[in-house]
Amino acid sequence: MDKIENYKKIGFFGNEYSKKININTQNNILFAKGFGSLQNTFENKFKKYYNILKKDYSIFFDKNINFALKNKLNIVNKFDDDLFSNLKAIVGRPSFGIITESISKKIPFYPVSDKRDLESISMTKKIEELFGKTQSIETYIKHTFIKFKSYNFQFNAEKIILKEILKKL
C-alpha cells in the first residue's frame, strides 16, 4: 500500500457520519478499551481518568473494562449510532475501529496508551499529529472540536484502494 502515490492521503474506510450532533448539549463520555490489548495498566489509567471526570460527566464503559464491571458502573454492550450521537468524547485505547468511528462522527478521542502496547503507542502518535499533544481532557476536547472544523477528512478510501489495485491488474 505504501507504494501507492500519496498513500497517506487515502483517508478512512466507510462513510462519514451525516447526523448532526449538538455538541453543546452532550455530557456523556465513553471509555473504550476494545479487544486489542490485555495489558492491566489500562485499567489503572481508566480509573484515574474516571475519578477526574465522574463529577462533571455521565461516564459509560465498554464491557472490556474490568473495574467498571466489578463496580457495576454504566456498561455499554453495543456501539451504535445512538450511542455515538450522544457522546461528548471518547477516552480509550486507540485502535483503527474506534478512531474511525470517532473521526467520522467528529467526536474527540482522548488516547490512552501503554508502553507495552505498540499499536496504542503508534495510534496515539498519529492522533497527536492531527490534534496536538494530549493535555487536560477538558482542554483537549475543546481544542479537538476546533480542529475538526478546520480539517476535511476523506472517507470511502476503500474505493481509492480498489481503483489502485485494479490499475495494477
JSON list of C-alpha atoms in Angstrom, two decimals:
[
{"chain": "A", "resi": 1, "resn": "MET", "atom": "CA", "xyz": [0.00, 0.00, 0.00]},
{"chain": "A", "resi": 2, "resn": "ASP", "atom": "CA", "xyz": [2.82, 2.44, 0.73]},
{"chain": "A", "resi": 3, "resn": "LYS", "atom": "CA", "xyz": [3.81, 2.16, -2.94]},
{"chain": "A", "resi": 4, "resn": "ILE", "atom": "CA", "xyz": [0.61, 3.97, -3.95]},
{"chain": "A", "resi": 5, "resn": "GLU", "atom": "CA", "xyz": [1.40, 7.58, -4.71]},
{"chain": "A", "resi": 6, "resn": "ASN", "atom": "CA", "xyz": [0.19, 9.81, -1.86]},
{"chain": "A", "resi": 7, "resn": "TYR", "atom": "CA", "xyz": [-0.99, 6.79, 0.16]},
{"chain": "A", "resi": 8, "resn": "LYS", "atom": "CA", "xyz": [-1.06, 8.89, 3.32]},
{"chain": "A", "resi": 9, "resn": "LYS", "atom": "CA", "xyz": [-3.85, 10.94, 1.77]},
{"chain": "A", "resi": 10, "resn": "ILE", "atom": "CA", "xyz": [-6.11, 7.96, 1.09]},
{"chain": "A", "resi": 11, "resn": "GLY", "atom": "CA", "xyz": [-8.41, 8.62, 4.04]},
{"chain": "A", "resi": 12, "resn": "PHE", "atom": "CA", "xyz": [-10.71, 6.48, 6.14]},
{"chain": "A", "resi": 13, "resn": "PHE", "atom": "CA", "xyz": [-12.76, 3.46, 5.19]},
{"chain": "A", "resi": 14, "resn": "GLY", "atom": "CA", "xyz": [-16.54, 3.73, 5.26]},
{"chain": "A", "resi": 15, "resn": "ASN", "atom": "CA", "xyz": [-18.84, 6.71, 5.12]},
{"chain": "A", "resi": 16, "resn": "GLU", "atom": "CA", "xyz": [-18.70, 9.91, 7.07]},
{"chain": "A", "resi": 17, "resn": "TYR", "atom": "CA", "xyz": [-21.49, 10.12, 9.60]},
{"chain": "A", "resi": 18, "resn": "SER", "atom": "CA", "xyz": [-24.06, 12.65, 8.45]},
{"chain": "A", "resi": 19, "resn": "LYS", "atom": "CA", "xyz": [-26.29, 13.01, 11.53]},
{"chain": "A", "resi": 20, "resn": "LYS", "atom": "CA", "xyz": [-25.83, 16.37, 13.20]},
{"chain": "A", "resi": 21, "resn": "ILE", "atom": "CA", "xyz": [-24.67, 16.21, 16.78]},
{"chain": "A", "resi": 22, "resn": "ASN", "atom": "CA", "xyz": [-25.34, 19.08, 19.14]},
{"chain": "A", "resi": 23, "resn": "ILE", "atom": "CA", "xyz": [-22.00, 19.04, 20.94]},
{"chain": "A", "resi": 24, "resn": "ASN", "atom": "CA", "xyz": [-23.02, 21.69, 23.44]},
{"chain": "A", "resi": 25, "resn": "THR", "atom": "CA", "xyz": [-25.75, 19.55, 25.00]},
{"chain": "A", "resi": 26, "resn": "GLN", "atom": "CA", "xyz": [-23.89, 16.26, 25.32]},
{"chain": "A", "resi": 27, "resn": "ASN", "atom": "CA", "xyz": [-22.40, 15.42, 28.70]},
{"chain": "A", "resi": 28, "resn": "ASN", "atom": "CA", "xyz": [-21.55, 11.76, 28.10]},
{"chain": "A", "resi": 29, "resn": "ILE", "atom": "CA", "xyz": [-18.09, 10.23, 27.82]},
{"chain": "A", "resi": 30, "resn": "LEU", "atom": "CA", "xyz": [-17.36, 6.70, 26.68]},
{"chain": "A", "resi": 31, "resn": "PHE", "atom": "CA", "xyz": [-14.35, 4.78, 27.98]},
{"chain": "A", "resi": 32, "resn": "ALA", "atom": "CA", "xyz": [-13.31, 2.19, 25.38]},
{"chain": "A", "resi": 33, "resn": "LYS", "atom": "CA", "xyz": [-10.63, -0.47, 25.74]},
{"chain": "A", "resi": 34, "resn": "GLY", "atom": "CA", "xyz": [-11.68, -2.84, 23.00]},
{"chain": "A", "resi": 35, "resn": "PHE", "atom": "CA", "xyz": [-10.04, -6.21, 22.44]},
{"chain": "A", "resi": 36, "resn": "GLY", "atom": "CA", "xyz": [-6.58, -5.26, 21.17]},
{"chain": "A", "resi": 37, "resn": "SER", "atom": "CA", "xyz": [-4.61, -5.46, 24.41]},
{"chain": "A", "resi": 38, "resn": "LEU", "atom": "CA", "xyz": [-4.68, -7.45, 27.61]},
{"chain": "A", "resi": 39, "resn": "GLN", "atom": "CA", "xyz": [-2.40, -5.05, 29.50]},
{"chain": "A", "resi": 40, "resn": "ASN", "atom": "CA", "xyz": [-3.73, -4.41, 33.00]},
{"chain": "A", "resi": 41, "resn": "THR", "atom": "CA", "xyz": [-2.21, -0.94, 33.14]},
{"chain": "A", "resi": 42, "resn": "PHE", "atom": "CA", "xyz": [-5.09, 0.36, 31.04]},
{"chain": "A", "resi": 43, "resn": "GLU", "atom": "CA", "xyz": [-7.39, -0.34, 33.99]},
{"chain": "A", "resi": 44, "resn": "ASN", "atom": "CA", "xyz": [-5.38, 1.93, 36.30]},
{"chain": "A", "resi": 45, "resn": "LYS", "atom": "CA", "xyz": [-5.29, 4.71, 33.73]},
{"chain": "A", "resi": 46, "resn": "PHE", "atom": "CA", "xyz": [-9.04, 4.41, 33.14]},
{"chain": "A", "resi": 47, "resn": "LYS", "atom": "CA", "xyz": [-9.68, 4.58, 36.92]},
{"chain": "A", "resi": 48, "resn": "LYS", "atom": "CA", "xyz": [-7.57, 7.75, 37.12]},
{"chain": "A", "resi": 49, "resn": "TYR", "atom": "CA", "xyz": [-9.49, 9.47, 34.30]},
{"chain": "A", "resi": 50, "resn": "TYR", "atom": "CA", "xyz": [-12.82, 8.21, 35.61]},
{"chain": "A", "resi": 51, "resn": "ASN", "atom": "CA", "xyz": [-12.14, 9.78, 39.00]},
{"chain": "A", "resi": 52, "resn": "ILE", "atom": "CA", "xyz": [-11.28, 13.09, 37.33]},
{"chain": "A", "resi": 53, "resn": "LEU", "atom": "CA", "xyz": [-14.37, 13.15, 35.08]},
{"chain": "A", "resi": 54, "resn": "LYS", "atom": "CA", "xyz": [-17.13, 11.47, 37.11]},
{"chain": "A", "resi": 55, "resn": "LYS", "atom": "CA", "xyz": [-18.26, 14.61, 38.93]},
{"chain": "A", "resi": 56, "resn": "ASP", "atom": "CA", "xyz": [-18.94, 16.53, 35.70]},
{"chain": "A", "resi": 57, "resn": "TYR", "atom": "CA", "xyz": [-19.92, 13.85, 33.17]},
{"chain": "A", "resi": 58, "resn": "SER", "atom": "CA", "xyz": [-22.02, 10.75, 32.73]},
{"chain": "A", "resi": 59, "resn": "ILE", "atom": "CA", "xyz": [-19.49, 8.02, 32.10]},
{"chain": "A", "resi": 60, "resn": "PHE", "atom": "CA", "xyz": [-20.09, 4.85, 30.10]},
{"chain": "A", "resi": 61, "resn": "PHE", "atom": "CA", "xyz": [-17.71, 1.91, 29.73]},
{"chain": "A", "resi": 62, "resn": "ASP", "atom": "CA", "xyz": [-17.26, -0.81, 27.18]},
{"chain": "A", "resi": 63, "resn": "LYS", "atom": "CA", "xyz": [-17.69, -4.32, 28.55]},
{"chain": "A", "resi": 64, "resn": "ASN", "atom": "CA", "xyz": [-13.92, -4.99, 28.48]},
{"chain": "A", "resi": 65, "resn": "ILE", "atom": "CA", "xyz": [-13.10, -2.68, 31.38]},
{"chain": "A", "resi": 66, "resn": "ASN", "atom": "CA", "xyz": [-13.00, -4.90, 34.45]},
{"chain": "A", "resi": 67, "resn": "PHE", "atom": "CA", "xyz": [-13.18, -2.31, 37.22]},
{"chain": "A", "resi": 68, "resn": "ALA", "atom": "CA", "xyz": [-16.36, -0.91, 35.67]},
{"chain": "A", "resi": 69, "resn": "LEU", "atom": "CA", "xyz": [-17.90, -4.37, 35.59]},
{"chain": "A", "resi": 70, "resn": "LYS", "atom": "CA", "xyz": [-16.88, -5.11, 39.20]},
{"chain": "A", "resi": 71, "resn": "ASN", "atom": "CA", "xyz": [-18.28, -1.80, 40.42]},
{"chain": "A", "resi": 72, "resn": "LYS", "atom": "CA", "xyz": [-21.48, -2.13, 38.36]},
{"chain": "A", "resi": 73, "resn": "LEU", "atom": "CA", "xyz": [-20.87, 1.14, 36.52]},
{"chain": "A", "resi": 74, "resn": "ASN", "atom": "CA", "xyz": [-22.66, 2.05, 33.26]},
{"chain": "A", "resi": 75, "resn": "ILE", "atom": "CA", "xyz": [-21.68, -0.67, 30.78]},
{"chain": "A", "resi": 76, "resn": "VAL", "atom": "CA", "xyz": [-22.34, -0.38, 27.05]},
{"chain": "A", "resi": 77, "resn": "ASN", "atom": "CA", "xyz": [-22.70, -3.70, 25.26]},
{"chain": "A", "resi": 78, "resn": "LYS", "atom": "CA", "xyz": [-23.27, -2.31, 21.79]},
{"chain": "A", "resi": 79, "resn": "PHE", "atom": "CA", "xyz": [-21.59, 0.54, 19.94]},
{"chain": "A", "resi": 80, "resn": "ASP", "atom": "CA", "xyz": [-24.17, 2.06, 17.60]},
{"chain": "A", "resi": 81, "resn": "ASP", "atom": "CA", "xyz": [-25.18, 5.39, 16.10]},
{"chain": "A", "resi": 82, "resn": "ASP", "atom": "CA", "xyz": [-27.47, 6.19, 19.03]},
{"chain": "A", "resi": 83, "resn": "LEU", "atom": "CA", "xyz": [-24.58, 5.83, 21.46]},
{"chain": "A", "resi": 84, "resn": "PHE", "atom": "CA", "xyz": [-22.15, 7.84, 19.35]},
{"chain": "A", "resi": 85, "resn": "SER", "atom": "CA", "xyz": [-24.66, 10.63, 18.67]},
{"chain": "A", "resi": 86, "resn": "ASN", "atom": "CA", "xyz": [-24.86, 11.31, 22.41]},
{"chain": "A", "resi": 87, "resn": "LEU", "atom": "CA", "xyz": [-21.16, 11.46, 23.26]},
{"chain": "A", "resi": 88, "resn": "LYS", "atom": "CA", "xyz": [-19.06, 14.48, 24.02]},
{"chain": "A", "resi": 89, "resn": "ALA", "atom": "CA", "xyz": [-15.83, 12.47, 23.91]},
{"chain": "A", "resi": 90, "resn": "ILE", "atom": "CA", "xyz": [-14.25, 9.04, 23.96]},
{"chain": "A", "resi": 91, "resn": "VAL", "atom": "CA", "xyz": [-11.39, 8.15, 26.28]},
{"chain": "A", "resi": 92, "resn": "GLY", "atom": "CA", "xyz": [-9.68, 4.95, 25.31]},
{"chain": "A", "resi": 93, "resn": "ARG", "atom": "CA", "xyz": [-7.13, 2.66, 23.80]},
{"chain": "A", "resi": 94, "resn": "PRO", "atom": "CA", "xyz": [-6.72, 3.89, 20.23]},
{"chain": "A", "resi": 95, "resn": "SER", "atom": "CA", "xyz": [-7.31, 1.32, 17.53]},
{"chain": "A", "resi": 96, "resn": "PHE", "atom": "CA", "xyz": [-8.43, 1.68, 13.92]},
{"chain": "A", "resi": 97, "resn": "GLY", "atom": "CA", "xyz": [-12.10, 0.88, 14.52]},
{"chain": "A", "resi": 98, "resn": "ILE", "atom": "CA", "xyz": [-12.81, 3.27, 17.37]},
{"chain": "A", "resi": 99, "resn": "ILE", "atom": "CA", "xyz": [-10.67, 6.02, 15.82]},
{"chain": "A", "resi": 100, "resn": "THR", "atom": "CA", "xyz": [-12.59, 5.76, 12.54]},
{"chain": "A", "resi": 101, "resn": "GLU", "atom": "CA", "xyz": [-15.90, 5.94, 14.44]},
{"chain": "A", "resi": 102, "resn": "SER", "atom": "CA", "xyz": [-14.66, 8.92, 16.42]},
{"chain": "A", "resi": 103, "resn": "ILE", "atom": "CA", "xyz": [-13.37, 10.93, 13.47]},
{"chain": "A", "resi": 104, "resn": "SER", "atom": "CA", "xyz": [-16.29, 10.11, 11.18]},
{"chain": "A", "resi": 105, "resn": "LYS", "atom": "CA", "xyz": [-18.67, 11.38, 13.84]},
{"chain": "A", "resi": 106, "resn": "LYS", "atom": "CA", "xyz": [-16.43, 14.28, 14.92]},
{"chain": "A", "resi": 107, "resn": "ILE", "atom": "CA", "xyz": [-16.17, 13.04, 18.50]},
{"chain": "A", "resi": 108, "resn": "PRO", "atom": "CA", "xyz": [-12.94, 13.98, 20.30]},
{"chain": "A", "resi": 109, "resn": "PHE", "atom": "CA", "xyz": [-10.87, 10.88, 21.11]},
{"chain": "A", "resi": 110, "resn": "TYR", "atom": "CA", "xyz": [-8.53, 11.14, 24.11]},
{"chain": "A", "resi": 111, "resn": "PRO", "atom": "CA", "xyz": [-5.97, 8.35, 23.63]},
{"chain": "A", "resi": 112, "resn": "VAL", "atom": "CA", "xyz": [-4.72, 6.15, 26.47]},
{"chain": "A", "resi": 113, "resn": "SER", "atom": "CA", "xyz": [-1.69, 4.02, 25.63]},
{"chain": "A", "resi": 114, "resn": "ASP", "atom": "CA", "xyz": [0.59, 1.53, 27.35]},
{"chain": "A", "resi": 115, "resn": "LYS", "atom": "CA", "xyz": [4.33, 1.25, 26.84]},
{"chain": "A", "resi": 116, "resn": "ARG", "atom": "CA", "xyz": [3.93, -2.48, 26.11]},
{"chain": "A", "resi": 117, "resn": "ASP", "atom": "CA", "xyz": [1.19, -1.97, 23.52]},
{"chain": "A", "resi": 118, "resn": "LEU", "atom": "CA", "xyz": [2.83, -0.91, 20.26]},
{"chain": "A", "resi": 119, "resn": "GLU", "atom": "CA", "xyz": [-0.47, -0.33, 18.43]},
{"chain": "A", "resi": 120, "resn": "SER", "atom": "CA", "xyz": [-1.72, 2.09, 21.08]},
{"chain": "A", "resi": 121, "resn": "ILE", "atom": "CA", "xyz": [1.60, 3.97, 21.09]},
{"chain": "A", "resi": 122, "resn": "SER", "atom": "CA", "xyz": [1.63, 4.27, 17.30]},
{"chain": "A", "resi": 123, "resn": "MET", "atom": "CA", "xyz": [-2.02, 5.37, 17.13]},
{"chain": "A", "resi": 124, "resn": "THR", "atom": "CA", "xyz": [-1.53, 7.90, 19.95]},
{"chain": "A", "resi": 125, "resn": "LYS", "atom": "CA", "xyz": [1.32, 9.48, 17.96]},
{"chain": "A", "resi": 126, "resn": "LYS", "atom": "CA", "xyz": [-0.92, 9.74, 14.88]},
{"chain": "A", "resi": 127, "resn": "ILE", "atom": "CA", "xyz": [-3.73, 11.31, 16.92]},
{"chain": "A", "resi": 128, "resn": "GLU", "atom": "CA", "xyz": [-1.26, 13.81, 18.38]},
{"chain": "A", "resi": 129, "resn": "GLU", "atom": "CA", "xyz": [-0.08, 14.69, 14.86]},
{"chain": "A", "resi": 130, "resn": "LEU", "atom": "CA", "xyz": [-3.68, 15.58, 13.97]},
{"chain": "A", "resi": 131, "resn": "PHE", "atom": "CA", "xyz": [-4.97, 17.14, 17.17]},
{"chain": "A", "resi": 132, "resn": "GLY", "atom": "CA", "xyz": [-1.90, 18.03, 19.24]},
{"chain": "A", "resi": 133, "resn": "LYS", "atom": "CA", "xyz": [-0.44, 16.55, 22.40]},
{"chain": "A", "resi": 134, "resn": "THR", "atom": "CA", "xyz": [-2.91, 15.31, 24.94]},
{"chain": "A", "resi": 135, "resn": "GLN", "atom": "CA", "xyz": [-3.36, 17.76, 27.78]},
{"chain": "A", "resi": 136, "resn": "SER", "atom": "CA", "xyz": [-6.16, 18.03, 30.32]},
{"chain": "A", "resi": 137, "resn": "ILE", "atom": "CA", "xyz": [-9.17, 16.23, 28.93]},
{"chain": "A", "resi": 138, "resn": "GLU", "atom": "CA", "xyz": [-11.39, 19.34, 29.01]},
{"chain": "A", "resi": 139, "resn": "THR", "atom": "CA", "xyz": [-8.83, 21.42, 27.12]},
{"chain": "A", "resi": 140, "resn": "TYR", "atom": "CA", "xyz": [-8.25, 18.59, 24.67]},
{"chain": "A", "resi": 141, "resn": "ILE", "atom": "CA", "xyz": [-11.99, 18.25, 23.92]},
{"chain": "A", "resi": 142, "resn": "LYS", "atom": "CA", "xyz": [-12.35, 21.98, 23.19]},
{"chain": "A", "resi": 143, "resn": "HIS", "atom": "CA", "xyz": [-9.19, 22.01, 21.07]},
{"chain": "A", "resi": 144, "resn": "THR", "atom": "CA", "xyz": [-10.32, 18.94, 19.10]},
{"chain": "A", "resi": 145, "resn": "PHE", "atom": "CA", "xyz": [-13.70, 20.49, 18.22]},
{"chain": "A", "resi": 146, "resn": "ILE", "atom": "CA", "xyz": [-11.84, 23.49, 16.80]},
{"chain": "A", "resi": 147, "resn": "LYS", "atom": "CA", "xyz": [-9.53, 21.20, 14.80]},
{"chain": "A", "resi": 148, "resn": "PHE", "atom": "CA", "xyz": [-12.49, 19.23, 13.39]},
{"chain": "A", "resi": 149, "resn": "LYS", "atom": "CA", "xyz": [-13.79, 22.45, 11.85]},
{"chain": "A", "resi": 150, "resn": "SER", "atom": "CA", "xyz": [-10.50, 23.06, 10.03]},
{"chain": "A", "resi": 151, "resn": "TYR", "atom": "CA", "xyz": [-9.93, 19.51, 8.75]},
{"chain": "A", "resi": 152, "resn": "ASN", "atom": "CA", "xyz": [-11.57, 17.96, 5.73]},
{"chain": "A", "resi": 153, "resn": "PHE", "atom": "CA", "xyz": [-11.16, 14.26, 6.43]},
{"chain": "A", "resi": 154, "resn": "GLN", "atom": "CA", "xyz": [-11.71, 11.97, 3.46]},
{"chain": "A", "resi": 155, "resn": "PHE", "atom": "CA", "xyz": [-13.85, 8.83, 3.70]},
{"chain": "A", "resi": 156, "resn": "ASN", "atom": "CA", "xyz": [-14.68, 5.89, 1.39]},
{"chain": "A", "resi": 157, "resn": "ALA", "atom": "CA", "xyz": [-10.97, 5.13, 1.00]},
{"chain": "A", "resi": 158, "resn": "GLU", "atom": "CA", "xyz": [-11.75, 1.55, 0.03]},
{"chain": "A", "resi": 159, "resn": "LYS", "atom": "CA", "xyz": [-12.84, 2.88, -3.38]},
{"chain": "A", "resi": 160, "resn": "ILE", "atom": "CA", "xyz": [-9.48, 4.58, -3.90]},
{"chain": "A", "resi": 161, "resn": "ILE", "atom": "CA", "xyz": [-7.55, 1.47, -2.90]},
{"chain": "A", "resi": 162, "resn": "LEU", "atom": "CA", "xyz": [-9.69, -0.76, -5.14]},
{"chain": "A", "resi": 163, "resn": "LYS", "atom": "CA", "xyz": [-9.09, 1.59, -8.06]},
{"chain": "A", "resi": 164, "resn": "GLU", "atom": "CA", "xyz": [-5.31, 1.41, -7.48]},
{"chain": "A", "resi": 165, "resn": "ILE", "atom": "CA", "xyz": [-5.40, -2.37, -7.25]},
{"chain": "A", "resi": 166, "resn": "LEU", "atom": "CA", "xyz": [-7.40, -2.67, -10.45]},
{"chain": "A", "resi": 167, "resn": "LYS", "atom": "CA", "xyz": [-4.92, -0.43, -12.26]},
{"chain": "A", "resi": 168, "resn": "LYS", "atom": "CA", "xyz": [-2.17, -2.93, -11.42]},
{"chain": "A", "resi": 169, "resn": "LEU", "atom": "CA", "xyz": [-4.05, -5.93, -12.84]}
]
